[in-house]
Coordinates of C-alpha atoms in Angstrom, one line a residue:
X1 CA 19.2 92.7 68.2
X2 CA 23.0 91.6 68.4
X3 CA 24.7 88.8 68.4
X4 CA 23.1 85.8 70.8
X5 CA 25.9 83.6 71.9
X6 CA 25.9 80.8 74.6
X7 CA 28.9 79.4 76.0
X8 CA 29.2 76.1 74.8
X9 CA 30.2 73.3 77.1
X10 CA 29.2 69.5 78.1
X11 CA 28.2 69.5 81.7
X12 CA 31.0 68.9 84.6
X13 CA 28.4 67.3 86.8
X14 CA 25.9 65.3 86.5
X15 CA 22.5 64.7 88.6
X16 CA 23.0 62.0 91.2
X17 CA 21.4 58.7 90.1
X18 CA 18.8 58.2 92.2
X19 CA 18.3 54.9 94.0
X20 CA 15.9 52.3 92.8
X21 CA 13.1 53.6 94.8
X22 CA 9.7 51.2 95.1
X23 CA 6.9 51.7 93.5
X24 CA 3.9 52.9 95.5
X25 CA 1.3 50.9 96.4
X26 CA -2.2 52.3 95.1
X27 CA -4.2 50.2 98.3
X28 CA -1.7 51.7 101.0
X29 CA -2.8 54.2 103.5
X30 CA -0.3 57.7 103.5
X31 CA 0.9 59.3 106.9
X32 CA 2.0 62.1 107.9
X33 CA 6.1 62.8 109.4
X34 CA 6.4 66.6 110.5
X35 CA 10.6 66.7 110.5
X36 CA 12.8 69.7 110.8
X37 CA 13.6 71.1 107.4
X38 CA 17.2 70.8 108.5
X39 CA 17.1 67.0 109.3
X40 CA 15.9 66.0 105.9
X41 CA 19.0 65.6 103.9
X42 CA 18.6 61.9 104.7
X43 CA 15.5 61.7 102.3
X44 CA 17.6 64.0 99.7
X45 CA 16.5 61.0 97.0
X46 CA 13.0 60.5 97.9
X47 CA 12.2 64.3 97.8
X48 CA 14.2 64.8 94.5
X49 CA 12.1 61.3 93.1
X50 CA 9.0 63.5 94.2
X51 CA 10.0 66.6 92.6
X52 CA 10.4 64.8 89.1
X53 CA 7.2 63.5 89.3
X54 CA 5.2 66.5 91.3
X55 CA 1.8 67.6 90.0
X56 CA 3.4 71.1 89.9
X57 CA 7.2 71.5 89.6
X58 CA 8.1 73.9 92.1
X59 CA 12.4 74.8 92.1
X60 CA 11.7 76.7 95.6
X61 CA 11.3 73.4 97.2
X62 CA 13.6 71.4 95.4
X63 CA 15.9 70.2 97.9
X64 CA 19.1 72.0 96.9
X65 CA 17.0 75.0 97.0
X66 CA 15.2 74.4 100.6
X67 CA 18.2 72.2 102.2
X68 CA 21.0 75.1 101.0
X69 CA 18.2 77.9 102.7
X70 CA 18.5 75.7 106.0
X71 CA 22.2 75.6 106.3
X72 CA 22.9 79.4 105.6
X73 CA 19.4 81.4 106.4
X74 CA 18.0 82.3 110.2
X75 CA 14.5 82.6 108.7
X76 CA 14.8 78.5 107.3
X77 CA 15.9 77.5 111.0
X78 CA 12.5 76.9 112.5
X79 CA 11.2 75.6 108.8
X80 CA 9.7 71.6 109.0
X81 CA 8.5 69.6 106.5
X82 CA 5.3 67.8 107.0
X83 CA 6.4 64.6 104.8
X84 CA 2.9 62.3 103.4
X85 CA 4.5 58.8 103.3
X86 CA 2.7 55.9 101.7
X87 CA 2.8 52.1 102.8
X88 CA 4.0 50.8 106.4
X89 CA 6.0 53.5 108.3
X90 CA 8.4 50.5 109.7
X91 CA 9.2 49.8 106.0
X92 CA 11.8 50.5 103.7
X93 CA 9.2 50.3 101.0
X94 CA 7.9 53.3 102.3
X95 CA 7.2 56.2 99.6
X96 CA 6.9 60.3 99.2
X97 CA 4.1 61.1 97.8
X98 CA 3.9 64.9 99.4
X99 CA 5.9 67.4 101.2
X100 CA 4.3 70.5 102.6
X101 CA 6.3 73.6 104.2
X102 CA 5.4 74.4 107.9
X103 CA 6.3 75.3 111.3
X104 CA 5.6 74.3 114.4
X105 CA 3.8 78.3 116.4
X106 CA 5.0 77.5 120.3
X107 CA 2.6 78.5 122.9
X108 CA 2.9 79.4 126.6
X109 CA -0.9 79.1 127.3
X110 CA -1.8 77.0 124.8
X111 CA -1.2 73.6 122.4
X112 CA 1.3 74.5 120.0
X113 CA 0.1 75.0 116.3
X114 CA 1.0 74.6 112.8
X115 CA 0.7 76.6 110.6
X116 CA 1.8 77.3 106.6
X117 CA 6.0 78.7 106.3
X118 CA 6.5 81.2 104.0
X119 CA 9.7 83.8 103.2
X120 CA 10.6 86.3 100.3
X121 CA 13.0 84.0 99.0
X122 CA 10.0 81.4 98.0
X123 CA 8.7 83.1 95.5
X124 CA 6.8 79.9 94.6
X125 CA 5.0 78.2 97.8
X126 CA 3.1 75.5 95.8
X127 CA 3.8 72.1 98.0
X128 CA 5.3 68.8 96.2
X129 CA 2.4 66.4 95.4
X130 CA 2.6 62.8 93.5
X131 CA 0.7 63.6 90.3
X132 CA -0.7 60.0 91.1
X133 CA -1.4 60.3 94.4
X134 CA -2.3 64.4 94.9
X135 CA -5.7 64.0 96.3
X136 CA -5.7 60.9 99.0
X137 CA -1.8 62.8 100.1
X138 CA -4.0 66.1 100.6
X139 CA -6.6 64.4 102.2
X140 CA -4.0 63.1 104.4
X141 CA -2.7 66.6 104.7
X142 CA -5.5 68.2 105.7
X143 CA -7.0 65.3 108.1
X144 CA -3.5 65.3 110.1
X145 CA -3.6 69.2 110.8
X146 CA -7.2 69.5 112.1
X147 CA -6.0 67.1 114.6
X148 CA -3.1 70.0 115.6
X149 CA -4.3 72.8 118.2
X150 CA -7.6 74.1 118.2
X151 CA -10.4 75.1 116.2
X152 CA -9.3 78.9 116.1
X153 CA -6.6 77.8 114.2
X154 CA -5.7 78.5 110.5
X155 CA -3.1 77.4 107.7
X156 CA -1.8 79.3 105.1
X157 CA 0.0 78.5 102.1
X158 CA 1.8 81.8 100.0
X159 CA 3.0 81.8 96.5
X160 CA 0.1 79.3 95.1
X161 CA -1.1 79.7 91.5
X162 CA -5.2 80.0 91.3
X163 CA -5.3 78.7 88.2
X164 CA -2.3 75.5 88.7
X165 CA -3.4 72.0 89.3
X166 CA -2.8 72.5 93.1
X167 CA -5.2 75.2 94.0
X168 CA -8.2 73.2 91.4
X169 CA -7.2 69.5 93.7
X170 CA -7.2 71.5 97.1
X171 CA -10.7 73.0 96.5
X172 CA -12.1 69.2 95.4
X173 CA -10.6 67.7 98.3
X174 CA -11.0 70.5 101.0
X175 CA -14.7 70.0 101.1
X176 CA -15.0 66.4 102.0
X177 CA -12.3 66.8 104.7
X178 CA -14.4 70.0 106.6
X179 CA -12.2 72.7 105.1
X180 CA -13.0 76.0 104.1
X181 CA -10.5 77.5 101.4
X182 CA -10.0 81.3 101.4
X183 CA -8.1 83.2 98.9
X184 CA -5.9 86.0 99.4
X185 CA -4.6 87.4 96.2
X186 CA -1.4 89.2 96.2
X187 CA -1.0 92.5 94.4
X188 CA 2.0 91.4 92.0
X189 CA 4.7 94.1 91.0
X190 CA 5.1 94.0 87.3
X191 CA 8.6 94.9 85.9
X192 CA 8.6 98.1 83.7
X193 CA 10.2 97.4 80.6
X194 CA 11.2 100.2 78.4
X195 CA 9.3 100.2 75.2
X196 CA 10.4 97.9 72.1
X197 CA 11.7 101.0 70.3
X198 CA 13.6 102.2 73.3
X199 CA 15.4 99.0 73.8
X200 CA 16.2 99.2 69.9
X201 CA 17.9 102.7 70.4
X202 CA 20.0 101.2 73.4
X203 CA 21.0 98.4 71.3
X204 CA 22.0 100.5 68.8
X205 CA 23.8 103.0 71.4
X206 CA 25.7 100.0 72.6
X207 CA 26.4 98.4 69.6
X208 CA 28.3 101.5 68.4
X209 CA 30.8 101.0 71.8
X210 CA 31.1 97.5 70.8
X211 CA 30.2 93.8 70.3
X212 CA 27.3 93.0 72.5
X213 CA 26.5 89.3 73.3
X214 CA 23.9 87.6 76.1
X215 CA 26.4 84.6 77.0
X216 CA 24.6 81.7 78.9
X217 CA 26.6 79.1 81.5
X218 CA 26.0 75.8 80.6
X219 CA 28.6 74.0 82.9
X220 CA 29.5 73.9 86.3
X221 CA 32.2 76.4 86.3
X222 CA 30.8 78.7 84.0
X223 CA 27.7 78.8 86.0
X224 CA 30.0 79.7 89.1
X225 CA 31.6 82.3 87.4
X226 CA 28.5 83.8 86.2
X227 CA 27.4 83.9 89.9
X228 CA 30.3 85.7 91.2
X229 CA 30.0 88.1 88.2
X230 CA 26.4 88.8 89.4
X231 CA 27.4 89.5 92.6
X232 CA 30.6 91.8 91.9
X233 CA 28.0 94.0 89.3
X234 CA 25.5 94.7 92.2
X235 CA 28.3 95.4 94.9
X236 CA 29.9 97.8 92.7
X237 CA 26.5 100.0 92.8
X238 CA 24.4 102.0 95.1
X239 CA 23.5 99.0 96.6
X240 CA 27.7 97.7 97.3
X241 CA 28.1 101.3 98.5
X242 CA 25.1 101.2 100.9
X243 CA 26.4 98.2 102.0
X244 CA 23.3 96.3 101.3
X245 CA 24.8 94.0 98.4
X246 CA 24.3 90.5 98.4
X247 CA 28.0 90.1 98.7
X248 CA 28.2 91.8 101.7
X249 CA 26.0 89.6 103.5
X250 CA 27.9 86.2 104.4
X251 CA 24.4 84.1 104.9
X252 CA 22.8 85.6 101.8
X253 CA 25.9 84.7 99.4
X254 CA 26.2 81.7 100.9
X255 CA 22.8 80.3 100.5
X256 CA 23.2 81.9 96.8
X257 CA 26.2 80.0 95.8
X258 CA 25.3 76.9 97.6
X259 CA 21.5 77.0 95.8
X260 CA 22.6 78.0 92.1
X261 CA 25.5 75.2 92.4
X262 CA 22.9 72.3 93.3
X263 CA 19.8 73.8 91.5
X264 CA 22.5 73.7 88.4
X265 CA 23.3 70.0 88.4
X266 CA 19.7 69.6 88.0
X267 CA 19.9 72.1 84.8
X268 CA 17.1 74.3 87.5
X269 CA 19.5 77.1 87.7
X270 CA 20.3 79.5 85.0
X271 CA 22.3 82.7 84.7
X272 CA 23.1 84.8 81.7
X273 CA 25.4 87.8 81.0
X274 CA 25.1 90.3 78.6
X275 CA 28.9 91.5 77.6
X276 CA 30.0 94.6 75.8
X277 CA 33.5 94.1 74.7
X278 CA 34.4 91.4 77.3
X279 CA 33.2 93.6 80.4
X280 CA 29.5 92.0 82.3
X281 CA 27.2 94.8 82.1
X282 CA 24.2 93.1 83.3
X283 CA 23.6 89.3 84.5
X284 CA 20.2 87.4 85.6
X285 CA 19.8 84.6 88.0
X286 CA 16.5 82.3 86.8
X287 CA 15.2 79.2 88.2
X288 CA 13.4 76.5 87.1
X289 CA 12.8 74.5 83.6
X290 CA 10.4 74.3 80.9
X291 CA 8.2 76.7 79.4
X292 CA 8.2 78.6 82.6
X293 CA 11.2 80.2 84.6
X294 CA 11.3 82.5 87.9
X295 CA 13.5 85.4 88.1
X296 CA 15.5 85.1 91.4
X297 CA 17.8 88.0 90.7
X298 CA 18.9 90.4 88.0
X299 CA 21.2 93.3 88.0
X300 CA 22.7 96.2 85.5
X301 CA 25.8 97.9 85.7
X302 CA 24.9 101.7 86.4
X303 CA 28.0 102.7 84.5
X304 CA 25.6 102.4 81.5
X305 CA 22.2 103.0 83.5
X306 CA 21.1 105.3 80.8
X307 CA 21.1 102.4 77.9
X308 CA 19.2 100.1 80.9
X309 CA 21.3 96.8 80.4
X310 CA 19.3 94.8 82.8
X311 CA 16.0 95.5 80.4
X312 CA 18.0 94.5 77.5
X313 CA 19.4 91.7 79.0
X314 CA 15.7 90.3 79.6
X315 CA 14.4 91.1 76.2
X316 CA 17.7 89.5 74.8
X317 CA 16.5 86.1 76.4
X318 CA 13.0 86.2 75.4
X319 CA 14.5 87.0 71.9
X320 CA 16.4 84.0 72.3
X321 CA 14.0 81.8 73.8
X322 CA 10.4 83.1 73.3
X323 CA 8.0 80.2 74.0
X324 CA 9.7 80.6 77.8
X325 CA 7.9 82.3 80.1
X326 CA 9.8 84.3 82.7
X327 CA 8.0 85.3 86.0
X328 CA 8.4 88.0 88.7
X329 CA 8.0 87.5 92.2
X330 CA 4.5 87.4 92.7
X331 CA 3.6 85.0 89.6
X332 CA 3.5 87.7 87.4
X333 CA 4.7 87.3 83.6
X334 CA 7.7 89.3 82.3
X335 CA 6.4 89.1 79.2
X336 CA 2.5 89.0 78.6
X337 CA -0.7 89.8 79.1
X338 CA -1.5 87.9 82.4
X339 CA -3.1 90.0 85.3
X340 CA -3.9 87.4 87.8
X341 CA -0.6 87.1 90.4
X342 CA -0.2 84.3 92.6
X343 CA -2.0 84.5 96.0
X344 CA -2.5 82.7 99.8
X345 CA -4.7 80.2 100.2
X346 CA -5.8 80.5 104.0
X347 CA -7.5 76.7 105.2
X348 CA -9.8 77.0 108.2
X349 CA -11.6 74.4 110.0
X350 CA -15.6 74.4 109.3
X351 CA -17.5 73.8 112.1
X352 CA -21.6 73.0 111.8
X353 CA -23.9 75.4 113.4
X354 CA -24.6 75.0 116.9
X355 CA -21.3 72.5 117.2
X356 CA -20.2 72.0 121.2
X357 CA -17.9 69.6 120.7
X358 CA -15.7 69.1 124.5
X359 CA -12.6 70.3 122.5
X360 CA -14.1 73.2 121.3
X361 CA -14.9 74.3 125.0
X362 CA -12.0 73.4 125.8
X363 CA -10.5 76.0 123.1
X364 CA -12.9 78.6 124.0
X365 CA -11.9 78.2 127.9
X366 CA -8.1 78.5 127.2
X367 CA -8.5 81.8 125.2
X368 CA -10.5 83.3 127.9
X369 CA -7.9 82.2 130.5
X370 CA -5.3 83.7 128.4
X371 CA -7.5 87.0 128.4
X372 CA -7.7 87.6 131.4
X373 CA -4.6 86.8 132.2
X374 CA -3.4 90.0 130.7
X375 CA -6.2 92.2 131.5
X376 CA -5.1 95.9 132.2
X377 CA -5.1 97.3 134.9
X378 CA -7.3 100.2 136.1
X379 CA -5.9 103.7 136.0
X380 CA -4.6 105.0 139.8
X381 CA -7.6 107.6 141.3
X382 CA -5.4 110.9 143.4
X383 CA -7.1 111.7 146.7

């Protein structure tokens, strides 16, 4: 392979020290807040605390992932948070110990409901959990939504790992709480790489143009620039020419600026560029740390389609960093021999045989009111 070159830099700006937070209190009891996703800027430091200290890390619901969606997305709008607090909800010693994704389903004949938020752009859907504190904040979790709508009524969670510490402390604590736990797996989409050898003969077909090198940002304004070099190599394709390119869509750039600029003060944003002779030929957007990364986006200049710089690119940063996973959407690995994708976990209320409880009437009666309601009419008899 060629030359592997990152662009050295100390970084511009650094994470926000967060408050002094108090520690949680093993003895307290944990609420539930449902808040609109957009109104939880305020709590910025106690969902970033949780983040750094979440059973699984999860960069889709970091906040500058999930608060920069809200400003600039329609489909983030109606997105709420249901926020598990610990201690006395008139205190300021309060604490986050969870943070689920939800929405509020509005009714015209019925309770409103909640159920599980989910969109493309989370490619992972795992909630926020206190390592500590994961099973009594599920528990919490799962005792405040059986007391929303009706027993018909189900909650989903997408993008969840069935093999992550999530999915093993939701199945423990389900069953003491009256929940059933379903699993819907998701048929992941791997990425087809060209074969080793093939890659070689592109290196070496690119080589001979020039020097080839995978530059990586590393500060602020070389992580901006990578963006926008991103974004120019996709609109200048069939995608910029369709108008479909991400810089053609004022919400979509926005969100994507906004999210890689905040995600990269918290070194959870990455982008690298392979370069032939000073001129991007490929770039890819990944998020998250540690052995495991997702990728978000990745483009190739289709100038050189035939060599596949977007392939290269990849294998160029496993070359460089190979005990880093990088996952597709779906869960997927890039690189290995993992079949298993992520899936959605569907929560339903169990009921005991035989159970007539008055609210379960009461359920039963509003659906058949709704029913008839919009029965159809019979067909008109001639003569």
């Amino acid at each position: 392979m060629s030359t592997i070159r990152a662009l050295a830099a100390t970084e511009g700006s650094a994470t926000a020290t967060l408050p002094n937070l108090p520690l949680p209190r093993p003895d307290a009891a944990i609420y539930s807040e449902l808040r609109a996703l957009s109104a939880c800027d305020a709590i910025r430091h106690e969902w970033a605390d949780l983040a750094s200290r979440a059973l699984e890390a999860n960069p889709c619901l970091e906040p500058g992932f999930a608060l920069a969606a809200a400003q600039h997305l329609i489909s983030f709008r109606d997105a709420e948070l249901m926020l598990l607090w610990q201690g006395d909800p008139s205190s300021e010693r309060r604490h986050l110990v969870g943070l689920v994704p939800c929405r509020t389903r509005r009714h015209i004949f019925a309770a409103d409901t909640l159920e599980g938020f989910a969109d493309p752009r989370l490619l992972n859907g795992t909630p926020l959990l206190d390592s500590t504190f994961a099973a009594p904040a599920l528990a919490a979790f799962l005792r405040d939504w059986r007391r929303c709508g009706h027993a018909s009524d189900a909650f989903s969670l997408s993008g969840i790992d069935p093999a992550g510490a999530f999915a093993a402390t939701l199945a423990r604590v389900a069953d003491g709480q009256g929940v059933a736990v379903g699993w819907q797996p998701v048929v992941g989409r791997r990425l087809e790489l060209p074969p080793t050898a093939r890659i070689a003969t592109s290196d070496e077909a690119l080589r001979d143009k020039g020097r080839l090198i995978l530059a990586e940002a590393t500060n602020q304004a070389d992580r901006r620039d990578a963006v926008e070099i991103l974004l120019a190599i996709e609109a200048s394709g069939s995608r910029g020419r369709a108008g479909k390119a991400t810089l053609q869509d004022t919400r979509e750039v926005g969100f994507l600026r906004s999210m890689s600029r905040d995600l990269g003060r918290q070194k959870l944003c990455r982008v690298a560029v392979l370069v032939l002779d000073d001129r991007p030929i490929a770039a890819a957007l990944t998020l998250g740390k540690g052995t495991s990364c997702w990728l978000y986006h990745g483009v190739g200049d289709e100038a050189h389609a035939a060599l596949e710089p977007l392939p290269m690119l990849l294998a160029m940063m496993r070359k460089a960093q190979p005990s880093r996973q990088i996952l597709l959407p779906g869960g997927l690995p890039l690189f290995g021999a993992r079949e298993e994708a992520f899936g959605t976990i569907r929560l339903t209320r169990r009921r005991a045989q035989g159970s007539r409880r008055p609210v379960d009437l009461a359920a039963r009666m509003r659906e058949r009111i709704v029913r008839s309601l919009f029965r159809p009419r019979p067909a008109a008899v001639d003569g």
